[in-house]
mmCIF file of C-alpha atoms in Angstrom:
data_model
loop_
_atom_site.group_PDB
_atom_site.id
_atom_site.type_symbol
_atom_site.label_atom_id
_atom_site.label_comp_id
_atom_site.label_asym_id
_atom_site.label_seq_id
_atom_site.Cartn_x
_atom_site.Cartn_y
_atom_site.Cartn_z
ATOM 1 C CA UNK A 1 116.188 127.710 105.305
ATOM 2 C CA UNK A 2 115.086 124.068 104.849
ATOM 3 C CA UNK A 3 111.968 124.690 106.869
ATOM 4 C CA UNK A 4 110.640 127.607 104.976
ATOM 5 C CA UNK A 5 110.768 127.280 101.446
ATOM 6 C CA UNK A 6 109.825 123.349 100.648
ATOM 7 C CA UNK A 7 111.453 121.278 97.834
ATOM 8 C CA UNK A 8 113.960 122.942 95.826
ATOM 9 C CA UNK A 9 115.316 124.753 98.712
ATOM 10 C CA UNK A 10 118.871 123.999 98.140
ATOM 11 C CA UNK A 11 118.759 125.807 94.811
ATOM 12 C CA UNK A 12 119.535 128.914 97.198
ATOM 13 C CA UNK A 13 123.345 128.945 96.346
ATOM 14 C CA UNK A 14 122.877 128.965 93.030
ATOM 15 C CA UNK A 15 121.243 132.057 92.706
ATOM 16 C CA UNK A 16 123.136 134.621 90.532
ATOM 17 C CA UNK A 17 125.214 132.101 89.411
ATOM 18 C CA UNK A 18 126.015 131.435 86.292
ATOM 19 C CA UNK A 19 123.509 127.433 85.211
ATOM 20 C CA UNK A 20 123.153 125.596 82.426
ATOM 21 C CA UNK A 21 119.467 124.400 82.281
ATOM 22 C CA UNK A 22 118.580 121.303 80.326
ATOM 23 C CA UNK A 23 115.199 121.578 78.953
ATOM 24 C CA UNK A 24 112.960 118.490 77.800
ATOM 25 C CA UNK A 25 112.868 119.209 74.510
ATOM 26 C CA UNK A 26 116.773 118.801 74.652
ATOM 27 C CA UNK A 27 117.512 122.181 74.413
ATOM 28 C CA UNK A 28 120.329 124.045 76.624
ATOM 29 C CA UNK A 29 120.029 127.511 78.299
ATOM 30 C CA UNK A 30 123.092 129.163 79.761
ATOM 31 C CA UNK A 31 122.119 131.979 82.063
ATOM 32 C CA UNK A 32 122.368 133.639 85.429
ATOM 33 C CA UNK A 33 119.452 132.102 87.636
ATOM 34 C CA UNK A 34 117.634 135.336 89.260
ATOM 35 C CA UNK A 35 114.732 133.808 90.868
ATOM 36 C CA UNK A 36 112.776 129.994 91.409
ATOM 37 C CA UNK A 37 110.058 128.634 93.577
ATOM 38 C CA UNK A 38 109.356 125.057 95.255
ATOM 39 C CA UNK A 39 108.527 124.090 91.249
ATOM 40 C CA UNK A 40 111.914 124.407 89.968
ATOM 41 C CA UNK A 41 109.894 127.179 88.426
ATOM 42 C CA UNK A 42 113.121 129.645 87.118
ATOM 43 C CA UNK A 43 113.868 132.974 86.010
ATOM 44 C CA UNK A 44 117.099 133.154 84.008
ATOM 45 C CA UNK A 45 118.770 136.438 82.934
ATOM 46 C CA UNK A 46 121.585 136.917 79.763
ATOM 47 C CA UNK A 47 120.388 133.619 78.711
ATOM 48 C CA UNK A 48 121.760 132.074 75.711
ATOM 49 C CA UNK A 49 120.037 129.450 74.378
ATOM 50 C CA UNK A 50 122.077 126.737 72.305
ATOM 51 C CA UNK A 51 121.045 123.369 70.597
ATOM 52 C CA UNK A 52 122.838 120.706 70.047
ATOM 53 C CA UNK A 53 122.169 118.081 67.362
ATOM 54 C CA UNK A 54 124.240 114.932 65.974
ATOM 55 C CA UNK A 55 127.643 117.107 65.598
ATOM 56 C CA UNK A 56 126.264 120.285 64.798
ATOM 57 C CA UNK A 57 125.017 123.291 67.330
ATOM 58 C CA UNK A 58 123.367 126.776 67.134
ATOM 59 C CA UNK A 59 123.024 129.152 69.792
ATOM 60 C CA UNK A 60 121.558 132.410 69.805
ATOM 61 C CA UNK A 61 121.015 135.485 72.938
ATOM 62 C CA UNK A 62 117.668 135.212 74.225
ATOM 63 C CA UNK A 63 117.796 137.962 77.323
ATOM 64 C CA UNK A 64 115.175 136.897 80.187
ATOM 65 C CA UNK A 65 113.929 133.711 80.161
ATOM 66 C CA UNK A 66 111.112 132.118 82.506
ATOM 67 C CA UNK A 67 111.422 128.537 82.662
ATOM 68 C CA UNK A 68 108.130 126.166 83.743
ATOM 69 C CA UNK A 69 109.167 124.170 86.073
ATOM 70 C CA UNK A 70 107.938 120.680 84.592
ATOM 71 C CA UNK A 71 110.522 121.592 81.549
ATOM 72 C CA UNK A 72 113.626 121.272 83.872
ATOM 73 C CA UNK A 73 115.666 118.003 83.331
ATOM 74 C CA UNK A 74 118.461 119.398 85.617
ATOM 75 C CA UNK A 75 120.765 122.420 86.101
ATOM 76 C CA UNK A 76 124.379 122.704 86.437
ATOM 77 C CA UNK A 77 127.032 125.340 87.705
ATOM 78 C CA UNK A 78 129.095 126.444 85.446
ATOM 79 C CA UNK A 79 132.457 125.830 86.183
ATOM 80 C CA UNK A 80 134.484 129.066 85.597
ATOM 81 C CA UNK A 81 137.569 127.086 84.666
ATOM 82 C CA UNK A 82 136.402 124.922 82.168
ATOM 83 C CA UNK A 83 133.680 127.065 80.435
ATOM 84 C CA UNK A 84 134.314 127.527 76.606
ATOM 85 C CA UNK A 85 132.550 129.820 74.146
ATOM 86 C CA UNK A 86 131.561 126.650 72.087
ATOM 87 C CA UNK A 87 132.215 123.409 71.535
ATOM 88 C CA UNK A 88 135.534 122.465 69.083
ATOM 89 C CA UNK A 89 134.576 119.475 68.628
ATOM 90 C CA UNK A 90 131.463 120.638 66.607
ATOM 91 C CA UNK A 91 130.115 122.431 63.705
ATOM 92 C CA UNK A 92 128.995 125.667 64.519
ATOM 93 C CA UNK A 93 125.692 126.126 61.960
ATOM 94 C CA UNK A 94 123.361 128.763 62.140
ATOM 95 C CA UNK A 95 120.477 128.890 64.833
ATOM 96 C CA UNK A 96 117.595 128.730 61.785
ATOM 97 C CA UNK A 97 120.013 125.723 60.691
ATOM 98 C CA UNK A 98 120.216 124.216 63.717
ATOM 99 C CA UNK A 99 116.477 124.656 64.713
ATOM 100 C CA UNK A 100 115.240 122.670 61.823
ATOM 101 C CA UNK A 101 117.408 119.678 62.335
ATOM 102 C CA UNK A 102 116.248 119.750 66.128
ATOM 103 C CA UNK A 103 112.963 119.959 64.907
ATOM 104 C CA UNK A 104 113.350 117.238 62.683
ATOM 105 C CA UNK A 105 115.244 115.410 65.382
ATOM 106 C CA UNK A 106 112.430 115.731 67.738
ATOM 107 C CA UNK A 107 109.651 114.384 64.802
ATOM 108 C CA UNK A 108 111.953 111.613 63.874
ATOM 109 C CA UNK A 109 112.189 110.113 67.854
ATOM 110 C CA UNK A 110 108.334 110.714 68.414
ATOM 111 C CA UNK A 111 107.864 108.502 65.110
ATOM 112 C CA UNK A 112 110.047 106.290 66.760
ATOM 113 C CA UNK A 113 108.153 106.121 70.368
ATOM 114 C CA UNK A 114 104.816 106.070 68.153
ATOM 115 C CA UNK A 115 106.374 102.733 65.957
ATOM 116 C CA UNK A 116 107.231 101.138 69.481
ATOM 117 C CA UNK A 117 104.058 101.663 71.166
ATOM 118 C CA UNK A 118 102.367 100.234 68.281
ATOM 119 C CA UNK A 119 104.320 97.277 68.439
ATOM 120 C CA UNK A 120 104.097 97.017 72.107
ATOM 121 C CA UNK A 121 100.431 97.529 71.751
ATOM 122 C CA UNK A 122 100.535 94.654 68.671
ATOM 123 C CA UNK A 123 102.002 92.077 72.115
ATOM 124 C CA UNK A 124 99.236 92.845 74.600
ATOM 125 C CA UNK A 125 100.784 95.598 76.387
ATOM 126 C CA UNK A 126 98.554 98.216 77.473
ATOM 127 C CA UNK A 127 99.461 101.928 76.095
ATOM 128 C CA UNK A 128 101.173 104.394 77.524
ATOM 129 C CA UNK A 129 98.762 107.473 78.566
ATOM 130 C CA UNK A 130 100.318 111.056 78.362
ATOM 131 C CA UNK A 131 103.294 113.162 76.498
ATOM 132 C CA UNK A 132 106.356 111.503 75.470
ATOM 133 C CA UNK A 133 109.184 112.648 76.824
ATOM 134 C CA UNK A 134 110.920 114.239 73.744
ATOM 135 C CA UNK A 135 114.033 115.160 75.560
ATOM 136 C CA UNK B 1 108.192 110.163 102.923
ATOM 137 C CA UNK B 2 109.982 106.930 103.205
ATOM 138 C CA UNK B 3 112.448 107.114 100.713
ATOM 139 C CA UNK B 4 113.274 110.655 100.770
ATOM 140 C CA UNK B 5 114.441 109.684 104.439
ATOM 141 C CA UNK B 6 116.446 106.605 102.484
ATOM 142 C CA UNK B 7 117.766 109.305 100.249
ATOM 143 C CA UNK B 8 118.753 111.759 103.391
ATOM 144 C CA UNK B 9 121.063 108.771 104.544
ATOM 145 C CA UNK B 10 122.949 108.414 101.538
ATOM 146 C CA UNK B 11 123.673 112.051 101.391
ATOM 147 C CA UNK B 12 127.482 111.877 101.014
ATOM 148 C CA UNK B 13 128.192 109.001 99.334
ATOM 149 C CA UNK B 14 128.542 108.425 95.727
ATOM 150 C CA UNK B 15 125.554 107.519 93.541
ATOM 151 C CA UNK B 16 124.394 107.072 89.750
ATOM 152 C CA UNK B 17 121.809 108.601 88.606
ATOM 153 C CA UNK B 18 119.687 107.732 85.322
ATOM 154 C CA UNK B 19 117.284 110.040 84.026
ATOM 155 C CA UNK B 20 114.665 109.897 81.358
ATOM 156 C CA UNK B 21 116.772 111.167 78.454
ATOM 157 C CA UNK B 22 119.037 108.347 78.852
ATOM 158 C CA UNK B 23 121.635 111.107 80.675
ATOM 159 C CA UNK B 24 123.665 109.138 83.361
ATOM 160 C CA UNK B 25 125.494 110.578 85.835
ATOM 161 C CA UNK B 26 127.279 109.945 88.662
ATOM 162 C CA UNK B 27 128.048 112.140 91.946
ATOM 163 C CA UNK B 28 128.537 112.853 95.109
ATOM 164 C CA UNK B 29 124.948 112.857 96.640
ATOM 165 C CA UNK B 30 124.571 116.656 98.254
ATOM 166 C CA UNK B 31 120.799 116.992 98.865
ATOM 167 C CA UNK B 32 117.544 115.314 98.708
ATOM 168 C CA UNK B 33 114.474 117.126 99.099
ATOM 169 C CA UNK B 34 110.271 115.587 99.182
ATOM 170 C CA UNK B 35 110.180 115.390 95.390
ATOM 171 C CA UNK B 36 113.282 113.568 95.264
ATOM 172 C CA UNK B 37 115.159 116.134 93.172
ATOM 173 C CA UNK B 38 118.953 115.464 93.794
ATOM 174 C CA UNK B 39 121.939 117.491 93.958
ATOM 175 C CA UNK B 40 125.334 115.836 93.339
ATOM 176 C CA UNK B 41 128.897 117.615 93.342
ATOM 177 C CA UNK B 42 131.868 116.126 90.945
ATOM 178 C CA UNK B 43 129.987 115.114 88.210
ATOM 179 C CA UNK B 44 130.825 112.462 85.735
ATOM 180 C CA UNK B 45 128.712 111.956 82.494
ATOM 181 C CA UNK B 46 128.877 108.594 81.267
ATOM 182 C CA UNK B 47 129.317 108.725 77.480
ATOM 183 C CA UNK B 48 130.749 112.285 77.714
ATOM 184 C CA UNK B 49 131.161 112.545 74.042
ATOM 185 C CA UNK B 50 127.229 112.417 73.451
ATOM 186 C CA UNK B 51 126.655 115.248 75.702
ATOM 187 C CA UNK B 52 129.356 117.663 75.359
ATOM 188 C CA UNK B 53 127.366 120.289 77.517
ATOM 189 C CA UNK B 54 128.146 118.697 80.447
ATOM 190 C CA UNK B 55 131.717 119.248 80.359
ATOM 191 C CA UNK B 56 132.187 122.588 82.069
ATOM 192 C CA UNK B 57 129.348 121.368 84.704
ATOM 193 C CA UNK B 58 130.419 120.052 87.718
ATOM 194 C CA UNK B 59 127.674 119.860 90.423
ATOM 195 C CA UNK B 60 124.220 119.718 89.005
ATOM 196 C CA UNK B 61 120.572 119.510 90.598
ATOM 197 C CA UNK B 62 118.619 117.095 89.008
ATOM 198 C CA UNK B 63 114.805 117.496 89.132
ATOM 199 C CA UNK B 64 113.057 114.370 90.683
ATOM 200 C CA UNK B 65 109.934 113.984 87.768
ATOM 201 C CA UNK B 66 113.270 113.429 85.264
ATOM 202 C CA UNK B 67 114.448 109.973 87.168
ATOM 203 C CA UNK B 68 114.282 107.440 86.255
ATOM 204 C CA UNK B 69 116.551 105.349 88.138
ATOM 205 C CA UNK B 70 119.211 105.853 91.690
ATOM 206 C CA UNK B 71 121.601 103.234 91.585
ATOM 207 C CA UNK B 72 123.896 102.390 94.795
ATOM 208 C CA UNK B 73 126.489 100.482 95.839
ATOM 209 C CA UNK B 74 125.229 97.459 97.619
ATOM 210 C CA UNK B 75 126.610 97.939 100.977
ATOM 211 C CA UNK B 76 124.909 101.749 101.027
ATOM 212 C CA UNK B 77 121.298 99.586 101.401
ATOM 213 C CA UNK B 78 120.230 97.815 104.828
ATOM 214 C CA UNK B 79 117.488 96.025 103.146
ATOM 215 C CA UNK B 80 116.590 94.496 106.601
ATOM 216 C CA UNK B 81 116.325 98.064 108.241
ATOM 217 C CA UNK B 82 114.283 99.321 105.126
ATOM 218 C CA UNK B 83 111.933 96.405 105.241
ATOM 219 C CA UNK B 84 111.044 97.361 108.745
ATOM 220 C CA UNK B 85 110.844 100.935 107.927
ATOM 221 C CA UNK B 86 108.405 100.194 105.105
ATOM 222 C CA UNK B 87 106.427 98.288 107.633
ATOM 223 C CA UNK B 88 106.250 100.974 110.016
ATOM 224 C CA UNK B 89 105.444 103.539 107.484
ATOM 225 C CA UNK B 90 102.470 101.191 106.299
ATOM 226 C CA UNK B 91 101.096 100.746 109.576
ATOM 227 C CA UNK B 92 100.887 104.552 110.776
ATOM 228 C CA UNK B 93 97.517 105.666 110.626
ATOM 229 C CA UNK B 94 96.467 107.874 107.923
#
């Protein structure tokens, strides 16, 4: 198999199984992984997409997702046994709820990178080209 | 395509991997591909309580632009043997 599709190739056993895809911008995206190419490039079916900020998360049914590949920080396989509707340990808030603190989350830590550069920049280091990794 | 060769020999043995987002996790290595995206089996997420996600995960495949550092065990590295494969690799003609 190795020889024919380069890169990802050993995502073949994972297809239409059930993932959980981290995304950059931190979100999560539980799914059953239909199709992908040598980018990591996915299709995702029955997704549901759930957030997770401080000790509060949304989620909400999103149907068929196509991922970019560059937006992947990993996936894993579910495991069957110890897969749980949510998450006790946290506040369940509404997805509206949930997507403004994330949003707010995500301006908050590019402030933060911004404040760092600046200081970094303020020492003689040279600056950082391209996105921030908002994860 | 020296170190996804490095990579292919640690395939089986257990490794930590830091990415980007300041996830770390450690595995069993599975798979390495060109682009350095990893696949580990028995998962464990250091500071589990940050990322409750991860709990029902237990082999993962981690793309290779979200790395941001392998660590090993010390006795998984033959520095001499990689210093003589980095030689090689720099002296094959383009």
């Amino acid at each position: 198999m190795e020889s024919f599709l380069p890169g990802t190739a050993s995502l073949i056993d994972c297809v239409d199984k059930k993932l959980l895809v981290v995304l950059r911008d931190g979100r999560n995206l539980i799914g059953i992984l239909r199709s992908y190419d040598q980018f990591a490039n996915l299709v995702l079916q029955n997704t549901l997409e759930r957030i997770i900020v401080n000790d509060c998360y949304g989620e909400k049914e999103r149907g068929v997702f196509i991922i970019r590949g560059e937006n992947v920080v990993l996936l894993g396989e579910v495991d069957k046994d110890k897969e749980q509707d949510g998450y006790p340990n946290l506040n369940k808030v509404s997805y509206e709820k949930i997507k403004e603190l994330h949003e707010q989350e995500i301006k908050d830590k590019k402030a933060r990178e911004l404040q760092k550069q600046k200081i970094l920049l303020e020492r003689g280091f040279s600056e950082e080209f391209g996105d921030y990794d908002l994860y | 395509m020296l170190f996804y060769s490095f990579f292919n020999t640690l395939i089986g043995h257990s490794v930590t991997v830091e990415l980007k987002n300041d996830l770390t996790i450690s595995g069993k290595l599975v798979s390495v591909d060109q682009f350095l995206n990893i696949k580990l089996n028995d998962i464990k997420v250091l500071d589990q309580q940050k990322y409750p996600h991860m709990d029902s995960v237990k082999s993962c495949f981690i793309r290779g632009s979200v790395v941001r550092y392998v660590s090993l065990s010390k006795d998984l590295v033959d520095t001499a043997l990689l210093q003589d494969a980095t030689r090689r690799e720099a002296q094959q003609p383009k």
